[in-house]
Amino acid sequence: AGDSYRRVHGDVSSEPPEWRAATDESGKPFVDIIYEKAVGEGIAKITINRPDRRNAFRPLTVKELMRAFNDARDDSSIGVIILTGKGTKAFCSGGDQALRDSDGYVDFDSFGRLNVLDLQVQIRRLPKPVIAMVAGYAVGGGHVLHMVCDMTIAAGNAIFGQTGPKNPPFFVSLSHPPPLLQSVSQVGSFDAGYGSSIMSRLVGPKRAREMWFLSRFYTADEADKMGLVNTVVPLAELERETVKWCRQILRNSPMAIRVLKSALNAADDGYAGLQELGGNATLIFYGTEEAKEGKNAYMERRRPDFSKFPRKP
Ligand code: S0N
């Protein structure tokens, strides 16, 4: 059994990496997140660190997440990024409702922001795979965050769902009645952007309507059956399994993965998706002799000679 498993899955180690604290070029310490890189491996891990709020995000959290994702993008030693939440109770419970005002979430500068939308776009366009490692609740804007990641590894205790349209006193749930919201009297929001379109793509239009209109919560196994997650593993195995997936990705061609990520998103992301895919084509073209002939001719003030390059069928 060991041999056939290795033939199918490869002999990838699931040994825990040695994580080292990281920061970005500003050197500013993070308050709401933990940013780490695996020593000697191309894995970055970004952890939302507000467990007492079930890892709800405020504008500062999002700002820091964007700094870390930017750094991981720019660091050429990093090939895959894990997004997770601190503790085992929640991946992320969405926007911090205590800070919600009439113009978004307010924590600094005293005006509201919905900067999580920028974070969603950043993850979607980031040319490296981002894996959501989910233990506990991934709900509301936290559910959208896992959906915009390229893959999701769920622990057996994970619970998924949208809460936006929900009226707390009348909660209904398939198999996991959530607790009544104590500090949140009314949710009253929706994500009509990626939170709707990507969900519909992932689980299909009927299920997506169910998830939003009924605002039910789903177990990890239910989410697995719906195509919302890639795999479900026991909670104790969550990080080991996620790291294993990362290591398997890291063995593969970074450029192939980069192009594939943009290709898989291109149609859904419209012009922005095509631009991302097109940018990758240009990136690859720059490396060819044909492109170099164009640049060299310009620098040498001569006509380029493209005649030596075949017009391939
Ligand atoms: C996650 C739940 C189910 C966990 O239940 P559990 O384990 O029983 O814990 P609780 O006792 O309920 O919570 C523990 C403490 O954590 C606080 N807390 C939990 N979630 C939040 C939160 N989202 N914001 C602020 N605080 C939170 C609790 O208050 C409690 O604190 P203490 O100990 O002091 O009492 C359960 O907690 C739950 O259902 N949480 C709320 C889930 C939710 O509705 N989230 C918000 C949904 N909306 C969004 O995320 C919108 C996001 C967004 O930015 C957006 C994006 C696109 C378009 C629009 C929007 C938009 O904002 O409208």
XYZ file of C-alpha atoms and ligand atoms in Angstrom:
376
model
C 0.000 0.000 0.000
C 2.911 2.312 0.813
C 4.408 1.887 -2.664
C 1.191 2.542 -4.554
C 0.447 5.555 -2.346
C 3.882 6.941 -3.147
C 3.369 6.282 -6.860
C 0.157 8.295 -6.810
C 1.031 11.005 -4.311
C 4.823 11.096 -4.501
C 7.135 10.770 -1.539
C 6.458 14.218 -0.183
C 7.390 14.844 3.417
C 4.774 16.057 5.859
C 7.332 16.904 8.533
C 6.503 20.286 10.112
C 8.723 23.013 8.692
C 10.714 25.355 10.875
C 8.769 28.618 10.774
C 10.654 31.873 11.132
C 8.971 35.230 11.786
C 9.032 37.513 8.764
C 8.157 41.097 7.975
C 8.007 43.201 4.854
C 10.459 45.839 3.628
C 9.015 48.452 5.982
C 10.225 46.368 8.918
C 7.129 47.451 10.834
C 5.878 44.793 13.249
C 2.473 43.278 12.599
C -0.299 43.656 15.154
C -3.232 41.651 13.783
C -1.417 38.975 11.818
C 1.528 36.608 12.114
C 3.763 36.381 9.069
C 6.209 33.496 8.798
C 8.404 31.774 6.251
C 9.560 28.156 6.363
C 13.320 27.957 6.752
C 14.910 26.597 3.561
C 11.575 26.039 1.834
C 9.442 28.184 -0.421
C 6.445 28.394 1.900
C 5.061 31.527 3.534
C 2.340 31.364 6.179
C 0.044 34.271 6.978
C -2.122 33.892 10.076
C -4.963 36.180 11.099
C -4.252 36.659 14.787
C -7.465 37.828 16.471
C -8.680 34.546 17.977
C -10.746 36.296 20.670
C -12.810 37.831 17.817
C -12.887 34.505 15.943
C -10.282 36.101 13.659
C -12.701 38.757 12.413
C -10.836 41.299 10.318
C -10.746 45.042 10.802
C -9.214 47.472 8.275
C -5.844 47.215 10.018
C -5.929 43.404 9.733
C -6.573 43.682 6.019
C -3.871 46.300 5.586
C -1.365 43.988 7.253
C -2.534 40.974 5.257
C -1.921 42.957 2.085
C 1.582 43.913 3.238
C 2.422 40.263 3.920
C 0.933 39.009 0.650
C 2.873 41.704 -1.210
C 6.090 40.623 0.449
C 5.449 36.946 -0.311
C 4.739 37.858 -3.925
C 7.969 39.818 -4.256
C 10.128 37.223 -2.512
C 11.355 34.958 -5.294
C 12.225 32.225 -2.790
C 8.517 31.864 -1.963
C 6.442 29.620 -4.214
C 3.281 29.036 -2.221
C 1.429 30.895 0.520
C -0.771 29.526 3.287
C -3.555 31.734 4.675
C -4.968 30.650 8.012
C -6.435 31.812 11.300
C -4.951 31.575 14.792
C -6.290 28.745 16.923
C -8.712 25.992 16.082
C -12.033 27.807 16.498
C -12.020 29.970 13.403
C -10.248 30.567 10.136
C -12.014 33.930 9.951
C -15.460 35.179 10.969
C -15.557 38.034 8.444
C -15.652 41.747 9.002
C -15.439 42.952 12.612
C -19.058 43.885 13.191
C -18.225 46.027 16.202
C -16.457 48.428 13.832
C -18.991 48.516 11.043
C -20.350 51.950 10.240
C -22.469 53.391 7.459
C -19.467 53.672 5.132
C -17.555 50.465 5.896
C -15.353 49.366 8.790
C -13.738 52.073 10.893
C -10.614 51.577 12.977
C -8.152 54.257 11.895
C -8.528 57.669 10.223
C -12.171 57.656 11.412
C -13.699 56.838 8.071
C -15.025 53.528 6.875
C -13.281 51.096 4.589
C -14.103 47.872 2.799
C -10.478 47.184 2.018
C -11.037 43.426 2.139
C -12.238 43.768 -1.451
C -8.712 44.872 -2.441
C -7.297 41.898 -0.567
C -9.586 39.526 -2.473
C -8.347 40.936 -5.775
C -4.742 40.736 -4.589
C -5.059 37.017 -3.750
C -6.841 36.305 -7.010
C -4.108 38.001 -9.082
C -1.135 36.890 -7.043
C 0.969 34.744 -9.393
C 1.642 32.065 -6.784
C -0.800 29.559 -5.303
C -2.529 30.618 -2.095
C -3.888 27.802 0.071
C -6.531 28.430 2.728
C -5.903 26.229 5.760
C -9.225 26.185 7.561
C -9.975 25.063 11.101
C -13.267 26.097 12.681
C -15.493 28.781 11.222
C -14.957 30.292 7.796
C -18.021 32.497 7.667
C -19.152 35.795 6.174
C -16.254 37.690 4.656
C -14.027 34.913 6.054
C -15.844 32.436 3.862
C -15.246 34.656 0.855
C -11.551 34.815 1.726
C -11.198 31.024 1.603
C -13.122 30.959 -1.674
C -10.742 33.403 -3.376
C -7.773 31.263 -2.349
C -6.643 28.764 -4.958
C -7.227 25.742 -2.775
C -8.715 24.970 0.627
C -7.589 22.288 3.047
C -10.219 21.897 5.751
C -10.002 20.367 9.185
C -12.808 18.051 10.229
C -14.133 20.781 12.560
C -14.403 23.399 9.817
C -17.742 25.121 9.262
C -18.520 27.172 6.192
C -21.223 29.653 5.336
C -22.418 33.155 4.600
C -24.182 35.202 7.232
C -24.889 38.467 5.464
C -28.635 38.260 4.880
C -29.141 36.450 8.153
C -31.563 37.607 10.806
C -30.023 36.077 13.939
C -33.184 35.203 15.890
C -34.392 33.073 12.993
C -31.245 31.089 12.270
C -31.764 27.907 10.305
C -29.033 25.405 9.645
C -28.690 22.043 7.966
C -26.868 20.138 10.622
C -25.005 22.742 12.631
C -27.245 25.303 14.247
C -24.814 28.110 14.977
C -24.994 29.909 18.292
C -27.057 33.044 18.410
C -24.984 36.084 17.694
C -24.386 37.659 21.046
C -22.553 40.864 20.238
C -24.056 41.224 16.771
C -27.740 41.978 16.743
C -28.186 41.996 12.977
C -25.711 41.140 10.239
C -27.287 42.781 7.208
C -24.671 42.643 4.475
C -23.783 40.779 1.335
C -20.836 40.351 -0.982
C -22.146 40.859 -4.486
C -18.645 40.691 -5.951
C -16.340 37.665 -5.760
C -18.388 36.397 -2.827
C -21.200 35.697 -5.269
C -19.506 35.066 -8.609
C -16.721 32.796 -7.417
C -19.110 30.920 -5.161
C -21.468 30.274 -8.051
C -18.545 28.960 -10.083
C -17.368 26.728 -7.237
C -20.608 25.151 -6.077
C -22.943 25.904 -8.985
C -25.694 28.512 -9.284
C -28.359 26.625 -7.340
C -26.145 25.859 -4.352
C -24.797 29.410 -4.378
C -28.342 30.728 -4.093
C -28.934 28.291 -1.250
C -25.791 29.433 0.572
C -26.734 33.097 0.324
C -30.554 33.041 0.485
C -30.793 30.622 3.406
C -27.481 31.543 5.048
C -27.016 28.004 6.329
C -23.768 26.701 7.751
C -22.137 23.565 6.297
C -19.831 20.987 7.797
C -16.435 20.253 6.291
C -17.768 17.047 4.733
C -20.750 18.859 3.250
C -18.415 21.534 1.895
C -16.228 18.807 0.416
C -19.190 17.242 -1.387
C -20.152 20.687 -2.736
C -16.681 21.303 -4.198
C -15.996 24.160 -1.789
C -12.814 22.559 -0.448
C -10.092 20.285 -1.802
C -9.848 17.861 1.072
C -10.846 17.319 4.686
C -8.355 16.024 7.225
C -8.430 15.493 10.999
C -7.735 18.745 12.847
C -4.470 17.369 14.238
C -3.249 16.702 10.688
C -4.271 20.037 9.202
C -0.921 21.784 9.000
C 1.029 18.645 8.111
C -1.288 17.918 5.210
C -1.283 21.530 4.028
C 2.497 21.669 4.114
C 2.593 18.436 2.150
C 0.423 19.975 -0.562
C 2.692 23.014 -0.600
C 5.790 20.857 -0.999
C 4.208 18.952 -3.844
C 3.395 22.222 -5.611
C 6.928 23.476 -5.015
C 8.348 20.503 -6.934
C 6.498 21.605 -10.033
C 7.300 24.272 -12.604
C 6.695 27.750 -11.125
C 6.052 29.284 -14.534
C 3.608 26.559 -15.513
C 1.744 27.110 -12.249
C 1.793 30.883 -12.680
C 0.314 30.664 -16.179
C -2.209 28.048 -15.113
C -3.465 30.152 -12.200
C -4.098 33.080 -14.509
C -5.603 30.804 -17.166
C -7.988 29.195 -14.688
C -9.194 32.642 -13.619
C -9.100 34.369 -17.007
C -12.607 33.817 -18.313
C -14.269 34.622 -14.994
C -12.168 37.725 -14.407
C -12.957 39.271 -17.794
C -10.539 41.907 -19.072
C -8.614 41.854 -15.785
C -8.222 38.076 -16.141
C -7.061 38.371 -19.727
C -4.641 41.087 -18.719
C -3.121 38.808 -16.092
C -2.853 35.898 -18.526
C -1.570 38.249 -21.260
C 1.061 39.632 -18.905
C 2.357 36.100 -18.409
C 2.572 35.598 -22.175
C 4.654 38.786 -22.404
C 6.822 37.653 -19.522
C 7.594 34.402 -21.322
C 8.080 36.199 -24.670
C 10.715 38.493 -23.135
C 12.857 35.399 -22.574
C 12.872 34.379 -26.264
C 15.540 35.156 -28.852
C 12.827 36.733 -30.979
C 12.001 39.321 -28.332
C 15.677 39.886 -27.614
C 16.285 40.605 -31.325
C 13.648 43.352 -31.147
C 15.210 44.936 -28.094
C 18.796 44.595 -29.360
C 17.888 46.132 -32.710
C 16.383 49.121 -30.938
C 19.442 49.564 -28.752
C 21.797 49.148 -31.743
C 19.716 51.544 -33.882
C 19.153 49.012 -36.644
C 16.189 47.282 -38.210
C 15.288 44.066 -36.347
C 15.796 40.876 -38.353
C 12.864 38.665 -37.459
C 13.353 36.538 -40.596
C 15.266 33.888 -38.675
C 12.306 33.119 -36.438
C 9.917 30.504 -37.805
C 6.217 31.205 -38.215
C 5.228 28.028 -36.430
C 2.058 26.202 -37.477
C -18.244 32.729 13.986
C -19.321 32.380 15.002
C -20.349 31.418 14.403
C -18.569 31.696 16.168
O -19.471 31.379 17.211
P -18.871 30.996 18.676
O -17.745 30.031 18.500
O -19.992 30.613 19.533
O -18.178 32.341 19.207
P -18.896 33.684 19.703
O -19.118 33.595 21.162
O -20.054 34.023 18.864
O -17.731 34.721 19.369
C -16.598 34.832 20.217
C -16.239 36.281 20.303
O -15.876 36.708 18.985
C -16.681 37.806 18.613
N -16.918 37.766 17.178
C -17.157 36.687 16.422
N -17.337 37.040 15.152
C -17.187 38.372 15.090
C -17.233 39.338 14.057
N -17.452 38.980 12.763
N -17.058 40.624 14.371
C -16.816 41.008 15.646
N -16.752 40.153 16.680
C -16.919 38.851 16.400
C -17.956 37.624 19.394
O -18.659 38.834 19.495
C -17.429 37.128 20.712
O -16.946 38.222 21.448
P -17.121 38.290 23.058
O -16.322 37.140 23.590
O -16.573 39.630 23.430
O -18.600 38.151 23.289
C -20.041 33.630 15.525
O -19.168 34.374 16.316
C -20.580 34.477 14.418
O -21.589 34.146 13.822
N -19.915 35.593 14.162
C -20.349 36.605 13.244
C -20.191 36.132 11.803
C -20.597 37.249 10.861
O -21.735 37.508 10.709
N -19.593 37.904 10.246
C -19.757 39.103 9.464
C -20.337 38.825 8.073
N -20.111 39.906 7.190
C -18.927 40.116 6.659
O -17.967 39.440 6.904
C -18.852 41.222 5.672
C -17.436 41.404 5.176
C -17.151 42.535 4.296
O -16.179 43.188 4.600
C -17.930 42.833 3.071
C -17.357 42.402 1.909
C -18.011 42.613 0.684
C -19.222 43.301 0.678
C -19.794 43.756 1.883
C -19.160 43.540 3.079
C -19.815 44.084 4.324
O -19.157 44.322 5.289
O -21.004 44.307 4.313
